PDB file of C-alpha atoms in Angstrom:
ATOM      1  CA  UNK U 888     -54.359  19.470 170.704  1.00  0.00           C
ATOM      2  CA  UNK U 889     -58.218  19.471 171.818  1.00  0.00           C
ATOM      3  CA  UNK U 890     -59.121  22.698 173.528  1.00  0.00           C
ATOM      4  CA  UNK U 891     -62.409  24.030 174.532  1.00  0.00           C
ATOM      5  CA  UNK U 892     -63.835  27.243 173.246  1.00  0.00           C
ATOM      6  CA  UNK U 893     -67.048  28.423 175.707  1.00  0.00           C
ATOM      7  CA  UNK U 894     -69.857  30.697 175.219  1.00  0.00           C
ATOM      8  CA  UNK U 895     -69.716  31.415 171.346  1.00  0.00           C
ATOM      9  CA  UNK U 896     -73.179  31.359 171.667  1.00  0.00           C
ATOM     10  CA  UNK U 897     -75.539  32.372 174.731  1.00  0.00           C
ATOM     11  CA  UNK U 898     -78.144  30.173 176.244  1.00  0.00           C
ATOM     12  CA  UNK U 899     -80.788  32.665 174.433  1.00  0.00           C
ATOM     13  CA  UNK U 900     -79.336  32.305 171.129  1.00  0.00           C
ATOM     14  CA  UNK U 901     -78.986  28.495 171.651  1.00  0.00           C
ATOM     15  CA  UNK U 902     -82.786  28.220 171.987  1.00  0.00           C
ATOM     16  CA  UNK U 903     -83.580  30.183 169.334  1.00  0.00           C
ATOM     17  CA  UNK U 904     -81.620  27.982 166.776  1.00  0.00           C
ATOM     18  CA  UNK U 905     -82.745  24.562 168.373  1.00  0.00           C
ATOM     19  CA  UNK U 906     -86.268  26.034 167.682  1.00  0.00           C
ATOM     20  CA  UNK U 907     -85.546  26.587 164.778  1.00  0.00           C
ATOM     21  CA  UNK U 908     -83.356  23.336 164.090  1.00  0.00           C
ATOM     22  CA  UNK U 909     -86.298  21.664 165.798  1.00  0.00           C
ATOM     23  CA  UNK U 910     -88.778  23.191 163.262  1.00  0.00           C
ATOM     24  CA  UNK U 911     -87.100  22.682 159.689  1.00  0.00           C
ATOM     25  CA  UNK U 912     -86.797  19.390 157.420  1.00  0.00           C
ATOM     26  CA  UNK U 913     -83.492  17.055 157.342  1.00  0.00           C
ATOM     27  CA  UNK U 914     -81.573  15.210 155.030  1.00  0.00           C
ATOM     28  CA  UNK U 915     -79.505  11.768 155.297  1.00  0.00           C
ATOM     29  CA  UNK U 916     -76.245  12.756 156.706  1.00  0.00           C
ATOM     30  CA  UNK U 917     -74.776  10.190 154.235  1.00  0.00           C
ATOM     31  CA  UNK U 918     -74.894  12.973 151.471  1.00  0.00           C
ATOM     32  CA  UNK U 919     -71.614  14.611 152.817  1.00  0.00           C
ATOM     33  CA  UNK U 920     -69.727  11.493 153.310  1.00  0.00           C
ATOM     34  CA  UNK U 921     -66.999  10.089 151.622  1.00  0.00           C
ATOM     35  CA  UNK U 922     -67.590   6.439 150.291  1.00  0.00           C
ATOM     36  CA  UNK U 923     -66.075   4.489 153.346  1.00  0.00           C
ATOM     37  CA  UNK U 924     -67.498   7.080 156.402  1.00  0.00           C
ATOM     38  CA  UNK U 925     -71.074   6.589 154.524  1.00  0.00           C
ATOM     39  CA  UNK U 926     -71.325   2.817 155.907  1.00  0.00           C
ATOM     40  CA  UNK U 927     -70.402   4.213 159.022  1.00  0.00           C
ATOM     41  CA  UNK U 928     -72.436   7.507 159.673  1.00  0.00           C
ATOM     42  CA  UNK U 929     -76.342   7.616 160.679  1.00  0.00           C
ATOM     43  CA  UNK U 930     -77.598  10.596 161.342  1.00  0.00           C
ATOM     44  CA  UNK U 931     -79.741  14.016 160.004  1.00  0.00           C
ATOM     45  CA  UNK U 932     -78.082  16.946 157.663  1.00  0.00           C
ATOM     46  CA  UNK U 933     -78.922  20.247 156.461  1.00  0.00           C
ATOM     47  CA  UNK U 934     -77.939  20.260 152.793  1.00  0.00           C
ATOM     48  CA  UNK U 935     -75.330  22.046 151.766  1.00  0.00           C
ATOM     49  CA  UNK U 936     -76.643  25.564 150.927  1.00  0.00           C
ATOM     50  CA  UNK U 937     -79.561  25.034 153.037  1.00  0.00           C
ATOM     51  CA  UNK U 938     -80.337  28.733 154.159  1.00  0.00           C
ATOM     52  CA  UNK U 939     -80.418  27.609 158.346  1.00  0.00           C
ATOM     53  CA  UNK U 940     -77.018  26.591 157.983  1.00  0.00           C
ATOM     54  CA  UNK U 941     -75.644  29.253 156.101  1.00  0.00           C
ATOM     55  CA  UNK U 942     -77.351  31.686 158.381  1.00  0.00           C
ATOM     56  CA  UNK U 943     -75.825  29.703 161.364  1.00  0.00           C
ATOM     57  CA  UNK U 944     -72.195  28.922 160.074  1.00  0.00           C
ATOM     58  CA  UNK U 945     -72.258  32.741 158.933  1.00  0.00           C
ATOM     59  CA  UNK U 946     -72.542  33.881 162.646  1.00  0.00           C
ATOM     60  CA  UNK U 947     -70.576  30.886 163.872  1.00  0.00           C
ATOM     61  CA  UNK U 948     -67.638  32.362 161.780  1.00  0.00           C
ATOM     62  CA  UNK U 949     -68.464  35.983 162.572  1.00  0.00           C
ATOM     63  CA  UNK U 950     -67.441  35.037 166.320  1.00  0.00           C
ATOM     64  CA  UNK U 951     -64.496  32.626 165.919  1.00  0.00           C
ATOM     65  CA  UNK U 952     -62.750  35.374 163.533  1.00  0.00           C
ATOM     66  CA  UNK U 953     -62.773  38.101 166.276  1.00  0.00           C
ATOM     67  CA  UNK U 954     -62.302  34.769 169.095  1.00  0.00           C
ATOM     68  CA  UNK U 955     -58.657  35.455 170.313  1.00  0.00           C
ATOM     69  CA  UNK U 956     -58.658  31.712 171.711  1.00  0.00           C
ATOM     70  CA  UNK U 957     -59.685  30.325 168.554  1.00  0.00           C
ATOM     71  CA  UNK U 958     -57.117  32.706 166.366  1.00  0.00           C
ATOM     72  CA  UNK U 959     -54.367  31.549 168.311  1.00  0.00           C
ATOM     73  CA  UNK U 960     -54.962  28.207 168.111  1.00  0.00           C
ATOM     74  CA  UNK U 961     -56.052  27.830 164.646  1.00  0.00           C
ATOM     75  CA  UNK U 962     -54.594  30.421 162.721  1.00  0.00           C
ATOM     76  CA  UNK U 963     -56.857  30.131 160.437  1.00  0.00           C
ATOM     77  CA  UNK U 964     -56.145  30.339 156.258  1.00  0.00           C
ATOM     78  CA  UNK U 965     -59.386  29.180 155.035  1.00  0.00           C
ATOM     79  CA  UNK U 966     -62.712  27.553 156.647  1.00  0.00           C
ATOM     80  CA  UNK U 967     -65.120  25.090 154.631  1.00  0.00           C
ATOM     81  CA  UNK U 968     -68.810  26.503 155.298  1.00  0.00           C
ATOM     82  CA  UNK U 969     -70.025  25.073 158.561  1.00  0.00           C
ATOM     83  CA  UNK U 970     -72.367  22.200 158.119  1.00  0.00           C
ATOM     84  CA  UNK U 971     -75.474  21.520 160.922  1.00  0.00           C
ATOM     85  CA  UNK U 972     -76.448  17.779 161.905  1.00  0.00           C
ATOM     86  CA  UNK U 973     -78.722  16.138 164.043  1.00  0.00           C
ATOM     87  CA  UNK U 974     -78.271  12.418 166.093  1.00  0.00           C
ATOM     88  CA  UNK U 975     -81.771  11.149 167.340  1.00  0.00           C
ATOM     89  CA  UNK U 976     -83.168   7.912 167.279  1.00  0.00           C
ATOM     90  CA  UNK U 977     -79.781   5.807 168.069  1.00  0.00           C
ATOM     91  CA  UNK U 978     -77.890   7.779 164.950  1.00  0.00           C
ATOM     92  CA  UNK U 979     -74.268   7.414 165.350  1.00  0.00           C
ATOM     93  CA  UNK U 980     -71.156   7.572 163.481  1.00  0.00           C
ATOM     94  CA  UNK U 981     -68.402   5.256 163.819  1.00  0.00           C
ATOM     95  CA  UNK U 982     -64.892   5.981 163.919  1.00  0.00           C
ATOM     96  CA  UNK U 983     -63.525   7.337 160.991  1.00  0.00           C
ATOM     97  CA  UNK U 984     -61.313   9.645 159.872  1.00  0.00           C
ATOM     98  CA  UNK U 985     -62.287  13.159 158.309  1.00  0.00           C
ATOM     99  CA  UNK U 986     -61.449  13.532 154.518  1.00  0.00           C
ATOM    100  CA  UNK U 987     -57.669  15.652 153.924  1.00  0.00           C
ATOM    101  CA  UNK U 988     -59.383  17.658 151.656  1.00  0.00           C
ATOM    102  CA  UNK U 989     -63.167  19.080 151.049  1.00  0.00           C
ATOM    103  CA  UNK U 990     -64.066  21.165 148.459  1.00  0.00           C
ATOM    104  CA  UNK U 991     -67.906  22.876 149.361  1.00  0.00           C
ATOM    105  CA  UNK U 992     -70.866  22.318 146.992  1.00  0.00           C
ATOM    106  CA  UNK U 993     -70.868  25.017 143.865  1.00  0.00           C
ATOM    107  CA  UNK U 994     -66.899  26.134 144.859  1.00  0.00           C
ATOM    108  CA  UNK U 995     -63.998  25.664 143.172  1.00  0.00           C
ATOM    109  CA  UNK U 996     -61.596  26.373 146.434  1.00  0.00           C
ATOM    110  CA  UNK U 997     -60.872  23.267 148.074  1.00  0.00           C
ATOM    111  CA  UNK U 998     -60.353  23.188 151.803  1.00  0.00           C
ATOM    112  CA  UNK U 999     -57.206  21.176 153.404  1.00  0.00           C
ATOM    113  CA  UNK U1000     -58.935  19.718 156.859  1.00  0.00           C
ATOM    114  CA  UNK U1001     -55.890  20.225 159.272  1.00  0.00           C
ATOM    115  CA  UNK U1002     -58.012  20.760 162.369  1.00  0.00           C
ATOM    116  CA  UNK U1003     -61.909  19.888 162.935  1.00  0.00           C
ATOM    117  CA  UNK U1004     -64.646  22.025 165.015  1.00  0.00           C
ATOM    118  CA  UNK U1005     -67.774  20.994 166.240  1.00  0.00           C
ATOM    119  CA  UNK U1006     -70.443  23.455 168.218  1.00  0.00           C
ATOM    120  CA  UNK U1007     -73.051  22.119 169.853  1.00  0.00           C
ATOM    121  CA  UNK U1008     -76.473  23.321 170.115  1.00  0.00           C
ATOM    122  CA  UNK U1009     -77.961  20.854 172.691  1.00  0.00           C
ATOM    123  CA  UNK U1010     -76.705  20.898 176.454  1.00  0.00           C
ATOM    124  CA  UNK U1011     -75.555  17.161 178.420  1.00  0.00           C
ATOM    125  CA  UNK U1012     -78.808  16.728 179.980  1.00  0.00           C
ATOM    126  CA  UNK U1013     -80.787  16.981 176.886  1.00  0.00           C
ATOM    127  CA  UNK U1014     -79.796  13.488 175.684  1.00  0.00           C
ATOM    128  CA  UNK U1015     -78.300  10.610 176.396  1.00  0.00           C
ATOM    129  CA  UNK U1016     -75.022   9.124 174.581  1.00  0.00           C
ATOM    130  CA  UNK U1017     -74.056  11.177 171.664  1.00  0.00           C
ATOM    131  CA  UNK U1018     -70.472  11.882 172.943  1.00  0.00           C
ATOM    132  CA  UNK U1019     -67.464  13.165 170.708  1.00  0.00           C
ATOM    133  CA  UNK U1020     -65.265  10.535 170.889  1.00  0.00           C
ATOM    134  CA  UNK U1021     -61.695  11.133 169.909  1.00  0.00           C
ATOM    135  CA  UNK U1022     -58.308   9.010 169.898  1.00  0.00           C
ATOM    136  CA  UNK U1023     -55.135  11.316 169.752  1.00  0.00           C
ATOM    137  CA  UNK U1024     -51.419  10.693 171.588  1.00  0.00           C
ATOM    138  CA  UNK U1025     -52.990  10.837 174.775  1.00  0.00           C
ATOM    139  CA  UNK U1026     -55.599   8.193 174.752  1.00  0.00           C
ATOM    140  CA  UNK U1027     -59.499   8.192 174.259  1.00  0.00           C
ATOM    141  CA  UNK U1028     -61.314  11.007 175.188  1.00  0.00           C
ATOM    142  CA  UNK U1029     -64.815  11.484 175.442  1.00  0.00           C
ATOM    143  CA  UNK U1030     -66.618  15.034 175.348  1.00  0.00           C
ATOM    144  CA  UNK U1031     -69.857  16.351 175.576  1.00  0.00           C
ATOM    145  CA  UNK U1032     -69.664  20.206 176.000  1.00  0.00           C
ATOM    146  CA  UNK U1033     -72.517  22.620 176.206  1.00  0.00           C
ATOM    147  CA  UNK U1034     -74.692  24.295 174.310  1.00  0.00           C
ATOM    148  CA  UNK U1035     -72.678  26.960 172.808  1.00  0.00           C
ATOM    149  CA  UNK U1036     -69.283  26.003 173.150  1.00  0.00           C
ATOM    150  CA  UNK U1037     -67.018  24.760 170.468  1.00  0.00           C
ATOM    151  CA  UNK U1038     -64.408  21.672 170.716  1.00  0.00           C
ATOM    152  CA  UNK U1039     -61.405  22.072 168.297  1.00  0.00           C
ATOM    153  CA  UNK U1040     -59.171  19.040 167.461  1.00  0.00           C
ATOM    154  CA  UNK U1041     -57.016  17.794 164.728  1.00  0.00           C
ATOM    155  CA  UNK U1042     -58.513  16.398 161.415  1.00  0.00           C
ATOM    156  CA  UNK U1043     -56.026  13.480 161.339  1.00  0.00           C
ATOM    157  CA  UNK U1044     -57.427  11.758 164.503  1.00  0.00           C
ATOM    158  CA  UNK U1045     -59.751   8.903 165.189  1.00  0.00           C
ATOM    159  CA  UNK U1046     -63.085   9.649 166.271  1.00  0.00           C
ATOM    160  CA  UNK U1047     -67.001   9.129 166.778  1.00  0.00           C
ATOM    161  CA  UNK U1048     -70.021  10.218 167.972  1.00  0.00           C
ATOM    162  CA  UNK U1049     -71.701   7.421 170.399  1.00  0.00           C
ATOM    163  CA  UNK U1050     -74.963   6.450 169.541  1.00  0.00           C
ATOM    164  CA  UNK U1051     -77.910   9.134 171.016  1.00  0.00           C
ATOM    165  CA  UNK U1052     -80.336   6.851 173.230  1.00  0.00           C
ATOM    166  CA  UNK U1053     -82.759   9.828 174.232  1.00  0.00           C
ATOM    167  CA  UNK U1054     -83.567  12.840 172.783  1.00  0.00           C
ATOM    168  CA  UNK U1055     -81.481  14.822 169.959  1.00  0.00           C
ATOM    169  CA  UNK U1056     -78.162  16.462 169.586  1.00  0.00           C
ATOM    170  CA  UNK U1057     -77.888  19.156 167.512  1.00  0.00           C
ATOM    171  CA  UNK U1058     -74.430  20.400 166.122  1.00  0.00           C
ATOM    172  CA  UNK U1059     -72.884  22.197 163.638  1.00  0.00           C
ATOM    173  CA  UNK U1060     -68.879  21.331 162.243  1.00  0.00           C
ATOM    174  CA  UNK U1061     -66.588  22.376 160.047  1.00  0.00           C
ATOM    175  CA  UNK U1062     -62.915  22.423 159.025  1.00  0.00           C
ATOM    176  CA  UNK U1063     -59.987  24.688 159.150  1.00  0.00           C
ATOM    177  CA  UNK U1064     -57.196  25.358 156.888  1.00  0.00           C
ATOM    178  CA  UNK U1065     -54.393  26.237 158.848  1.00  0.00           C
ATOM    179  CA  UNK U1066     -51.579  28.078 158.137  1.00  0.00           C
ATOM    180  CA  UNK U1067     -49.406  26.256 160.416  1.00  0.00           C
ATOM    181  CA  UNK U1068     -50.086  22.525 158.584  1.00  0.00           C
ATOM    182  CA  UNK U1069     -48.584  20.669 161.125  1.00  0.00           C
ATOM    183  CA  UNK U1070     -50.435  20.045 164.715  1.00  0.00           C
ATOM    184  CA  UNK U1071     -47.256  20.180 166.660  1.00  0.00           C
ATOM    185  CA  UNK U1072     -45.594  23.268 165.525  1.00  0.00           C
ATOM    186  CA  UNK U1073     -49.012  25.025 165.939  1.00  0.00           C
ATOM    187  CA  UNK U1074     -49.351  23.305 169.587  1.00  0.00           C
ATOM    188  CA  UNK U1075     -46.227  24.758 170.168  1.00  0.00           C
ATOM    189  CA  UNK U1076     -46.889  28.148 168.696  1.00  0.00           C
ATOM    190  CA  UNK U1077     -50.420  28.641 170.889  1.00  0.00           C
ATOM    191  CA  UNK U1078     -48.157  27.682 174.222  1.00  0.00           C
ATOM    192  CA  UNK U1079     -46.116  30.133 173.239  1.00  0.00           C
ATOM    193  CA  UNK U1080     -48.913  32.660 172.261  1.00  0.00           C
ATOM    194  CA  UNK U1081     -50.537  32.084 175.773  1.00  0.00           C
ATOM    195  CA  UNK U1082     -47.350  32.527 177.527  1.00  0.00           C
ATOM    196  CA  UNK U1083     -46.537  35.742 175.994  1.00  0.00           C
ATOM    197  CA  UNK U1084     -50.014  36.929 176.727  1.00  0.00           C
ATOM    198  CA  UNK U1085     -49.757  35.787 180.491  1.00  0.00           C
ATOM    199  CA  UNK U1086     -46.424  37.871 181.015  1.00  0.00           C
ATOM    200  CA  UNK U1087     -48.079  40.631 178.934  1.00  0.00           C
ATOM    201  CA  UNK U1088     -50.840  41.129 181.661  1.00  0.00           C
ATOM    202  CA  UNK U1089     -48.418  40.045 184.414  1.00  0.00           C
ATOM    203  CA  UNK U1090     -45.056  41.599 183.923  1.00  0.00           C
ATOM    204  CA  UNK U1091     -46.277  44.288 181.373  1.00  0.00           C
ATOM    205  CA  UNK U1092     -42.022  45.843 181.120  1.00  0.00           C
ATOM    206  CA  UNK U1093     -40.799  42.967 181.438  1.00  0.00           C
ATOM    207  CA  UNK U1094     -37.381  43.213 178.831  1.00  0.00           C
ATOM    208  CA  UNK U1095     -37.539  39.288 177.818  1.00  0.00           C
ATOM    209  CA  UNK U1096     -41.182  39.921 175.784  1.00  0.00           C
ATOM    210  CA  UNK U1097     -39.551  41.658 173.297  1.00  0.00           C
ATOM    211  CA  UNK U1098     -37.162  38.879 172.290  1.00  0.00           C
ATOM    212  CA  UNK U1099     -39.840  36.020 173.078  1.00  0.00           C
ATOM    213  CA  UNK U1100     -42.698  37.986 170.741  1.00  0.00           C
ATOM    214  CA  UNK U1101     -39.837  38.565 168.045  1.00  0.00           C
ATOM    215  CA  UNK U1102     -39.183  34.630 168.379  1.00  0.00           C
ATOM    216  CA  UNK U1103     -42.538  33.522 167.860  1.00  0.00           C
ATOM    217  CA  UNK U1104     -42.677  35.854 164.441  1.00  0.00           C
ATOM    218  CA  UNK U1105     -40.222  33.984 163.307  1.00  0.00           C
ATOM    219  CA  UNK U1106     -41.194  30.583 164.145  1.00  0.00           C
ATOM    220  CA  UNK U1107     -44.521  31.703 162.371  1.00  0.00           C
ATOM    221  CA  UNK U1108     -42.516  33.273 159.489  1.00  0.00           C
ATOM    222  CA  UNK U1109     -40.970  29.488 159.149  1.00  0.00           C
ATOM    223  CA  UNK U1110     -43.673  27.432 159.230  1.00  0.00           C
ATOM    224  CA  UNK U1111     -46.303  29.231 157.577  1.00  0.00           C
ATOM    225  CA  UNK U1112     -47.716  28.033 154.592  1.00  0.00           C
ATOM    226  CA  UNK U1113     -49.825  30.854 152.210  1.00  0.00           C
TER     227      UNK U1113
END
């Protein structure tokens, strides 16, 4: 499942942190990546523990936890501190497939990737190139969202970021622990979330949401892993 999550951040508070993205040193993006993405990935970092990032993936986090979209979809266990990146200059990353399991830099909890997020910070227009790239069941998809909004997708799939021809693209990502492990059972758990919500605003007495809210408990209650 890829699904779009808008306005996390407003156009205001997107220019404030590219000015301040703009304005701060980088690091090769190489020193987060496993031995075989490394030959494949060229872009800019913020260490680990770099205080931008922290600040950023501390509001980033601060959102998605009271983002109903993003709760339902994720259902979130544990998230590995977001991590800021920059492509400029042609940086890319080939395809590749995001490590199962990350474990952040002075931590000893380790972080099982089921499902991948990326934010970006710079709109369409302000570069060229740069998509998201992703391979899942339904083909290739290419995204470029904007500034503010958040992609979600699973860990396990094939994907890239095209090469940036002009100007930069500023991002942050990070991973998700779900408590649901497996993509289809949540897939089918957020359809059902979103259909009970629908009949909720819709058909407010309606006798059947009992039964279908109690059913979705206990799907949850079966495939949740703690």
């Amino acid at each position: 499942m890829l699904l779009h999550i808008p306005g996390l951040f407003s156009p205001e508070e997107v220019r404030r942190i590219r000015q301040a993205l703009e304005e701060t040193e980088w690091a090769d993006g190489k020193i987060t990546a496993g031995h075989q993405s490394a030959k494949a990935k060229h872009n800019l970092q913020l260490p680990e523990g770099h205080p931008l990032a922290v600040e950023i993936g501390a509001a980033m986090l601060e959102r998605l936890w009271q983002n109903p979209l993003f709760m339902s979809a994720a259902l979130p266990h544990k998230v590995f501190p977001p991590l800021v990146n920059c492509y400029t200059g042609g940086g890319s990353f080939d395809f590749h497939i995001d490590n199962a399991v990350r474990q952040a830099k002075g931590s000893t909890e380790r972080v099982r990737t089921d499902l991948s997020s990326t934010l970006f910070f710079s709109d369409p227009d302000d570069y060229d190139g740069g998509e998201l790239v992703i391979q899942d069941t339904f083909g290739t998809r290419q995204v470029k969202l904007p500034a503010g909004d958040l992609l979600l997708y699973p860990a396990s799939s094939l994907h890239k970021v095209n090469a940036v021809t002009r100007g930069a693209r500023y991002a942050s990502f990070f991973w998700t622990q779900s408590l649901v492990r497996d993509d289809g059972r949540r897939t089918l758990l957020f359809e059902m979330d979103t259909a009970i919500q629908q009949l909720s605003r819709d058909v407010p007495d309606h006798p059947s949401l009992l039964q279908l809210t109690g059913t979705y408990h206990n799907l949850l209650r079966q495939w949740v892993e703690v």
